[in-house]
mmCIF file of C-alpha atoms (C1' of nucleotides) in Angstrom:
data_model
loop_
_atom_site.group_PDB
_atom_site.id
_atom_site.type_symbol
_atom_site.label_atom_id
_atom_site.label_comp_id
_atom_site.label_asym_id
_atom_site.label_seq_id
_atom_site.Cartn_x
_atom_site.Cartn_y
_atom_site.Cartn_z
ATOM 1 C CA MET A 1 1.015 -21.143 10.610
ATOM 2 C CA GLU A 2 -1.121 -19.378 13.077
ATOM 3 C CA ILE A 3 -3.865 -16.947 12.407
ATOM 4 C CA LEU A 4 -2.538 -13.573 14.272
ATOM 5 C CA LYS A 5 -4.922 -12.792 17.053
ATOM 6 C CA ARG A 6 -6.550 -9.497 17.636
ATOM 7 C CA ASP A 7 -3.904 -8.754 20.693
ATOM 8 C CA PHE A 8 -1.485 -8.682 17.951
ATOM 9 C CA TYR A 9 -3.009 -5.649 16.568
ATOM 10 C CA GLU A 10 -4.304 -3.326 19.314
ATOM 11 C CA ARG A 11 -0.618 -2.539 19.654
ATOM 12 C CA ASN A 12 0.952 1.086 18.695
ATOM 13 C CA THR A 13 0.908 0.948 15.126
ATOM 14 C CA LYS A 14 4.901 1.611 14.841
ATOM 15 C CA ILE A 15 5.248 -1.911 16.480
ATOM 16 C CA VAL A 16 2.298 -3.668 14.610
ATOM 17 C CA ALA A 17 4.037 -2.197 11.110
ATOM 18 C CA ARG A 18 7.456 -3.754 12.257
ATOM 19 C CA GLU A 19 6.322 -6.752 13.330
ATOM 20 C CA LEU A 20 4.464 -7.457 10.309
ATOM 21 C CA LEU A 21 7.496 -8.056 8.111
ATOM 22 C CA GLY A 22 7.778 -11.408 7.255
ATOM 23 C CA LYS A 23 3.983 -12.628 8.490
ATOM 24 C CA ILE A 24 1.734 -14.426 5.834
ATOM 25 C CA LEU A 25 -1.405 -12.107 3.945
ATOM 26 C CA VAL A 26 -4.116 -14.782 2.908
ATOM 27 C CA HIS A 27 -7.135 -14.190 0.429
ATOM 28 C CA ARG A 28 -9.498 -16.895 -0.141
ATOM 29 C CA LEU A 29 -11.029 -17.015 -3.513
ATOM 30 C CA PRO A 30 -13.207 -19.985 -5.121
ATOM 31 C CA GLU A 31 -10.427 -20.195 -7.421
ATOM 32 C CA GLY A 32 -7.765 -20.808 -4.499
ATOM 33 C CA ASN A 33 -5.856 -19.291 -2.256
ATOM 34 C CA LEU A 34 -3.699 -15.905 -2.959
ATOM 35 C CA THR A 35 -0.772 -15.921 -0.633
ATOM 36 C CA GLY A 36 2.255 -13.565 0.086
ATOM 37 C CA LYS A 37 4.791 -12.730 2.175
ATOM 38 C CA ILE A 38 5.151 -9.328 3.461
ATOM 39 C CA VAL A 39 8.235 -7.192 2.598
ATOM 40 C CA GLU A 40 7.050 -3.733 3.538
ATOM 41 C CA THR A 41 4.688 -1.773 5.516
ATOM 42 C CA GLU A 42 4.334 2.007 6.159
ATOM 43 C CA ALA A 43 3.177 3.062 10.013
ATOM 44 C CA TYR A 44 0.039 6.215 9.883
ATOM 45 C CA PHE A 45 -1.097 7.708 13.292
ATOM 46 C CA GLY A 46 -3.383 10.288 13.309
ATOM 47 C CA ASN A 47 -2.601 13.059 15.863
ATOM 48 C CA GLY A 48 0.634 14.526 14.823
ATOM 49 C CA ASP A 49 0.479 12.804 11.769
ATOM 50 C CA PRO A 50 -0.066 14.977 8.489
ATOM 51 C CA ALA A 51 0.367 12.494 5.914
ATOM 52 C CA SER A 52 -2.422 10.458 7.464
ATOM 53 C CA HIS A 53 -5.971 10.446 6.833
ATOM 54 C CA ALA A 54 -6.895 10.584 10.309
ATOM 55 C CA SER A 55 -4.750 13.463 10.831
ATOM 56 C CA ARG A 56 -7.614 16.129 10.743
ATOM 57 C CA GLY A 57 -10.548 14.302 12.291
ATOM 58 C CA LYS A 58 -12.545 11.053 11.813
ATOM 59 C CA THR A 59 -14.574 11.089 8.620
ATOM 60 C CA PRO A 60 -16.577 8.612 7.041
ATOM 61 C CA ARG A 61 -14.057 7.794 4.447
ATOM 62 C CA ASN A 62 -11.191 6.996 7.113
ATOM 63 C CA SER A 63 -13.756 5.998 9.900
ATOM 64 C CA VAL A 64 -12.392 2.122 10.582
ATOM 65 C CA MET A 65 -9.113 3.775 10.951
ATOM 66 C CA PHE A 66 -10.809 5.196 14.527
ATOM 67 C CA GLY A 67 -12.431 1.885 15.203
ATOM 68 C CA PRO A 68 -10.608 -1.326 16.520
ATOM 69 C CA PRO A 69 -8.125 -2.971 15.203
ATOM 70 C CA GLY A 70 -7.606 -5.972 13.174
ATOM 71 C CA TYR A 71 -9.611 -4.934 10.660
ATOM 72 C CA ALA A 72 -8.840 -3.953 6.399
ATOM 73 C CA TYR A 73 -8.819 -0.242 6.128
ATOM 74 C CA VAL A 74 -9.347 0.004 2.150
ATOM 75 C CA TYR A 75 -8.787 3.126 0.638
ATOM 76 C CA PHE A 76 -9.359 4.443 -2.614
ATOM 77 C CA ASN A 77 -7.128 7.181 -4.567
ATOM 78 C CA TYR A 78 -5.630 8.400 -7.480
ATOM 79 C CA GLY A 79 -8.557 7.713 -9.478
ATOM 80 C CA MET A 80 -7.763 4.281 -9.764
ATOM 81 C CA HIS A 81 -5.657 2.207 -7.392
ATOM 82 C CA TYR A 82 -6.766 0.473 -4.112
ATOM 83 C CA LEU A 83 -4.472 0.591 -1.012
ATOM 84 C CA PHE A 84 -4.730 -2.235 1.646
ATOM 85 C CA ASN A 85 -4.382 -0.833 5.158
ATOM 86 C CA VAL A 86 -4.445 -2.802 8.660
ATOM 87 C CA VAL A 87 -6.226 -0.849 11.111
ATOM 88 C CA THR A 88 -4.139 -0.983 14.502
ATOM 89 C CA ASP A 89 -3.722 0.366 18.539
ATOM 90 C CA LYS A 90 -7.332 0.293 20.656
ATOM 91 C CA ASP A 91 -10.116 1.074 20.041
ATOM 92 C CA GLY A 92 -10.962 4.755 19.226
ATOM 93 C CA VAL A 93 -7.269 5.586 18.619
ATOM 94 C CA PRO A 94 -7.084 5.847 15.105
ATOM 95 C CA GLY A 95 -3.704 4.439 13.665
ATOM 96 C CA ALA A 96 -3.267 1.850 10.647
ATOM 97 C CA THR A 97 -0.384 -0.223 9.027
ATOM 98 C CA LEU A 98 -0.402 0.670 4.745
ATOM 99 C CA ILE A 99 0.917 -2.787 3.398
ATOM 100 C CA ARG A 100 3.088 -1.603 0.720
ATOM 101 C CA SER A 101 4.471 -5.113 -0.786
ATOM 102 C CA LEU A 102 4.228 -8.824 -0.570
ATOM 103 C CA GLU A 103 6.394 -11.038 -2.150
ATOM 104 C CA PRO A 104 3.348 -13.663 -4.026
ATOM 105 C CA LEU A 105 3.593 -17.564 -3.069
ATOM 106 C CA GLU A 106 0.297 -19.219 -3.712
ATOM 107 C CA GLY A 107 -1.997 -18.231 -6.984
ATOM 108 C CA VAL A 108 0.619 -16.974 -9.021
ATOM 109 C CA ASN A 109 -0.842 -17.346 -12.046
ATOM 110 C CA PHE A 110 -3.717 -15.997 -10.853
ATOM 111 C CA MET A 111 -1.739 -12.827 -9.709
ATOM 112 C CA PHE A 112 -0.556 -12.502 -13.351
ATOM 113 C CA GLN A 113 -3.420 -13.113 -14.514
ATOM 114 C CA ARG A 114 -5.290 -10.185 -12.898
ATOM 115 C CA ARG A 115 -1.897 -7.580 -13.376
ATOM 116 C CA GLY A 116 -1.263 -8.522 -17.196
ATOM 117 C CA VAL A 117 2.444 -8.129 -15.964
ATOM 118 C CA LYS A 118 5.758 -10.619 -17.113
ATOM 119 C CA GLU A 119 7.850 -10.810 -14.172
ATOM 120 C CA LEU A 120 7.256 -11.770 -10.878
ATOM 121 C CA LYS A 121 8.917 -8.928 -8.995
ATOM 122 C CA PHE A 122 6.319 -6.632 -10.815
ATOM 123 C CA LEU A 123 3.265 -8.764 -9.798
ATOM 124 C CA THR A 124 3.148 -7.068 -6.094
ATOM 125 C CA ASN A 125 6.031 -4.267 -5.407
ATOM 126 C CA GLY A 126 3.694 -1.920 -4.845
ATOM 127 C CA PRO A 127 0.586 -0.795 -2.571
ATOM 128 C CA ALA A 128 -1.695 -0.669 -5.585
ATOM 129 C CA LYS A 129 0.005 -3.841 -6.959
ATOM 130 C CA LEU A 130 -0.643 -6.110 -4.579
ATOM 131 C CA THR A 131 -4.196 -5.214 -4.729
ATOM 132 C CA GLN A 132 -4.939 -5.621 -7.949
ATOM 133 C CA ALA A 133 -3.226 -8.907 -7.556
ATOM 134 C CA PHE A 134 -5.178 -10.214 -4.341
ATOM 135 C CA GLU A 135 -8.072 -8.962 -5.629
ATOM 136 C CA ILE A 136 -8.572 -6.444 -3.037
ATOM 137 C CA ASN A 137 -11.473 -3.688 -3.414
ATOM 138 C CA ILE A 138 -13.369 -1.114 -1.371
ATOM 139 C CA SER A 139 -16.128 -3.991 -0.939
ATOM 140 C CA HIS A 140 -12.991 -5.330 1.871
ATOM 141 C CA ASN A 141 -13.459 -2.277 3.836
ATOM 142 C CA GLY A 142 -13.573 -2.547 7.000
ATOM 143 C CA LEU A 143 -13.574 -6.486 7.256
ATOM 144 C CA ASP A 144 -12.259 -8.451 10.072
ATOM 145 C CA LEU A 145 -8.685 -9.817 9.302
ATOM 146 C CA THR A 146 -9.527 -12.849 12.302
ATOM 147 C CA GLY A 147 -12.296 -13.941 10.055
ATOM 148 C CA GLU A 148 -11.997 -16.135 7.400
ATOM 149 C CA GLU A 149 -12.017 -14.543 3.858
ATOM 150 C CA ILE A 150 -8.335 -12.686 4.200
ATOM 151 C CA PHE A 151 -6.442 -12.914 6.846
ATOM 152 C CA ILE A 152 -2.729 -12.812 8.275
ATOM 153 C CA CYS A 153 -0.607 -15.980 9.752
ATOM 154 C CA ASN A 154 2.696 -16.090 11.416
ATOM 155 C CA ASP A 155 5.331 -17.948 9.644
ATOM 156 C CA GLU A 156 7.801 -20.086 11.369
ATOM 157 C CA THR A 157 10.449 -18.015 9.086
ATOM 158 C CA LYS A 158 13.184 -15.592 10.445
ATOM 159 C CA VAL A 159 13.046 -12.401 9.266
ATOM 160 C CA SER A 160 16.140 -11.547 8.631
ATOM 161 C CA ASP A 161 17.563 -7.568 8.730
ATOM 162 C CA ILE A 162 14.462 -5.378 9.030
ATOM 163 C CA VAL A 163 15.443 -1.704 7.516
ATOM 164 C CA SER A 164 13.776 1.469 9.054
ATOM 165 C CA ALA A 165 13.226 4.684 6.039
ATOM 166 C CA PRO A 166 11.590 7.644 5.432
ATOM 167 C CA ARG A 167 7.819 6.905 4.125
ATOM 168 C CA ILE A 168 7.630 7.122 0.337
ATOM 169 C CA GLY A 169 4.388 9.116 -1.933
ATOM 170 C CA ILE A 170 3.598 11.544 0.508
ATOM 171 C CA SER A 171 4.130 15.026 0.594
ATOM 172 C CA THR A 172 4.182 16.411 3.906
ATOM 173 C CA GLY A 173 5.619 13.999 7.398
ATOM 174 C CA LYS A 174 8.568 12.626 5.491
ATOM 175 C CA ASP A 175 10.754 13.291 8.525
ATOM 176 C CA GLU A 176 9.131 10.795 11.007
ATOM 177 C CA ILE A 177 10.770 7.116 10.621
ATOM 178 C CA LEU A 178 8.111 4.768 9.809
ATOM 179 C CA ARG A 179 8.183 2.585 6.985
ATOM 180 C CA PHE A 180 10.032 -1.116 7.326
ATOM 181 C CA TYR A 181 11.168 -2.901 4.583
ATOM 182 C CA ILE A 182 12.759 -6.164 4.466
ATOM 183 C CA LYS A 183 16.665 -5.869 3.627
ATOM 184 C CA ASP A 184 17.392 -9.074 1.400
ATOM 185 C CA SER A 185 13.363 -9.024 -0.422
ATOM 186 C CA GLN A 186 13.859 -8.511 -4.642
ATOM 187 C CA PHE A 187 9.800 -7.596 -3.731
ATOM 188 C CA VAL A 188 10.269 -3.716 -1.756
ATOM 189 C CA SER A 189 9.128 -1.263 -3.966
ATOM 190 C CA LYS A 190 11.655 1.276 -3.264
ATOM 191 C CA LYS A 191 14.862 0.861 -1.033
ATOM 192 C CA ALA A 192 16.211 3.802 0.987
ATOM 193 C CA VAL A 193 19.325 5.397 -0.514
ATOM 194 C CA ASP A 194 23.111 4.270 1.260
ATOM 195 C CA VAL A 195 23.330 5.588 4.586
ATOM 196 C "C1'" DG B 1 19.896 2.756 -16.082
ATOM 197 C "C1'" DT B 2 17.031 7.203 -13.873
ATOM 198 C "C1'" DA B 3 13.015 11.034 -14.529
ATOM 199 C "C1'" DC B 4 9.079 12.881 -16.075
ATOM 200 C "C1'" DT B 5 4.336 12.594 -17.529
ATOM 201 C "C1'" DG B 6 -0.458 11.802 -17.899
ATOM 202 C "C1'" DA B 7 -4.559 8.668 -16.400
ATOM 203 C "C1'" DT B 8 -8.815 8.717 -13.519
ATOM 204 C "C1'" DA B 9 -12.514 9.202 -9.858
ATOM 205 C "C1'" DC B 10 -13.327 9.744 -4.815
ATOM 206 C "C1'" DT B 11 -13.522 12.276 -0.512
ATOM 207 C "C1'" DC B 12 -13.218 16.745 1.647
ATOM 208 C "C1'" DT B 13 -13.204 21.992 1.694
ATOM 209 C "C1'" DG C 1 -13.034 22.720 -7.030
ATOM 210 C "C1'" DA C 2 -8.660 20.879 -5.291
ATOM 211 C "C1'" DG C 3 -5.605 17.685 -3.829
ATOM 212 C "C1'" DT C 4 -4.880 12.868 -3.612
ATOM 213 C "C1'" DA C 5 -0.583 7.045 1.212
ATOM 214 C "C1'" DT C 6 0.016 5.442 -6.861
ATOM 215 C "C1'" DC C 7 1.335 2.852 -12.030
ATOM 216 C "C1'" DA C 8 2.719 2.524 -16.558
ATOM 217 C "C1'" DG C 9 4.586 4.233 -20.263
ATOM 218 C "C1'" DT C 10 7.832 7.333 -22.783
ATOM 219 C "C1'" DA C 11 11.705 9.844 -22.779
ATOM 220 C "C1'" DC C 12 16.284 10.643 -21.986
ATOM 221 C "C1'" DT C 13 20.986 9.483 -19.996
#
DNA sequence: GTACTGATACTCT
DNA sequence: GAGTATCAGTACT
């Protein structure tokens, strides 16, 4: 396994979102490592993407999206949930990939403890769930993902079928196909209706 | 099995 | 002061 370098992230958001599928997210904690395979992502741009926080220009909240790639953009919303994004594209170009769901690998017991659910498939099958399970919060906003604490690794296993679908949970900009997930995974938050 | 609703606090207008 | 890239629980079919 190899940690993804900055140049992986420094590409078009849509490409990065698609290629992040099957990669391994790692969070190092004193209690042990938490790891999970990325099975669902969504791409968010800046200009021309009404659903993106960056569409209305740069603000203190979303400034990370405008910065260099390979950093964490953690955003708090709905009064109780954190969402974990990976900043993509070049420095100065707004873009981020929302990690929507993971397949838990290491540290499952810790995640059960954090989440208080009984079934494995409910641990991380949603963007706010995985941040809770992985102990990610606003203090990780702007963290370097090529560093030591939180990072993403390449995995040898091949990704099977990748499905593209409209994004979820937003009120505008639904028409574009910017969500990607692994077809066979049990951990995808919501699958598209049959085409 | 699906559908609806309330909880909650932070950010931008 | 309104809106939000959500979740979990309840009430139905």
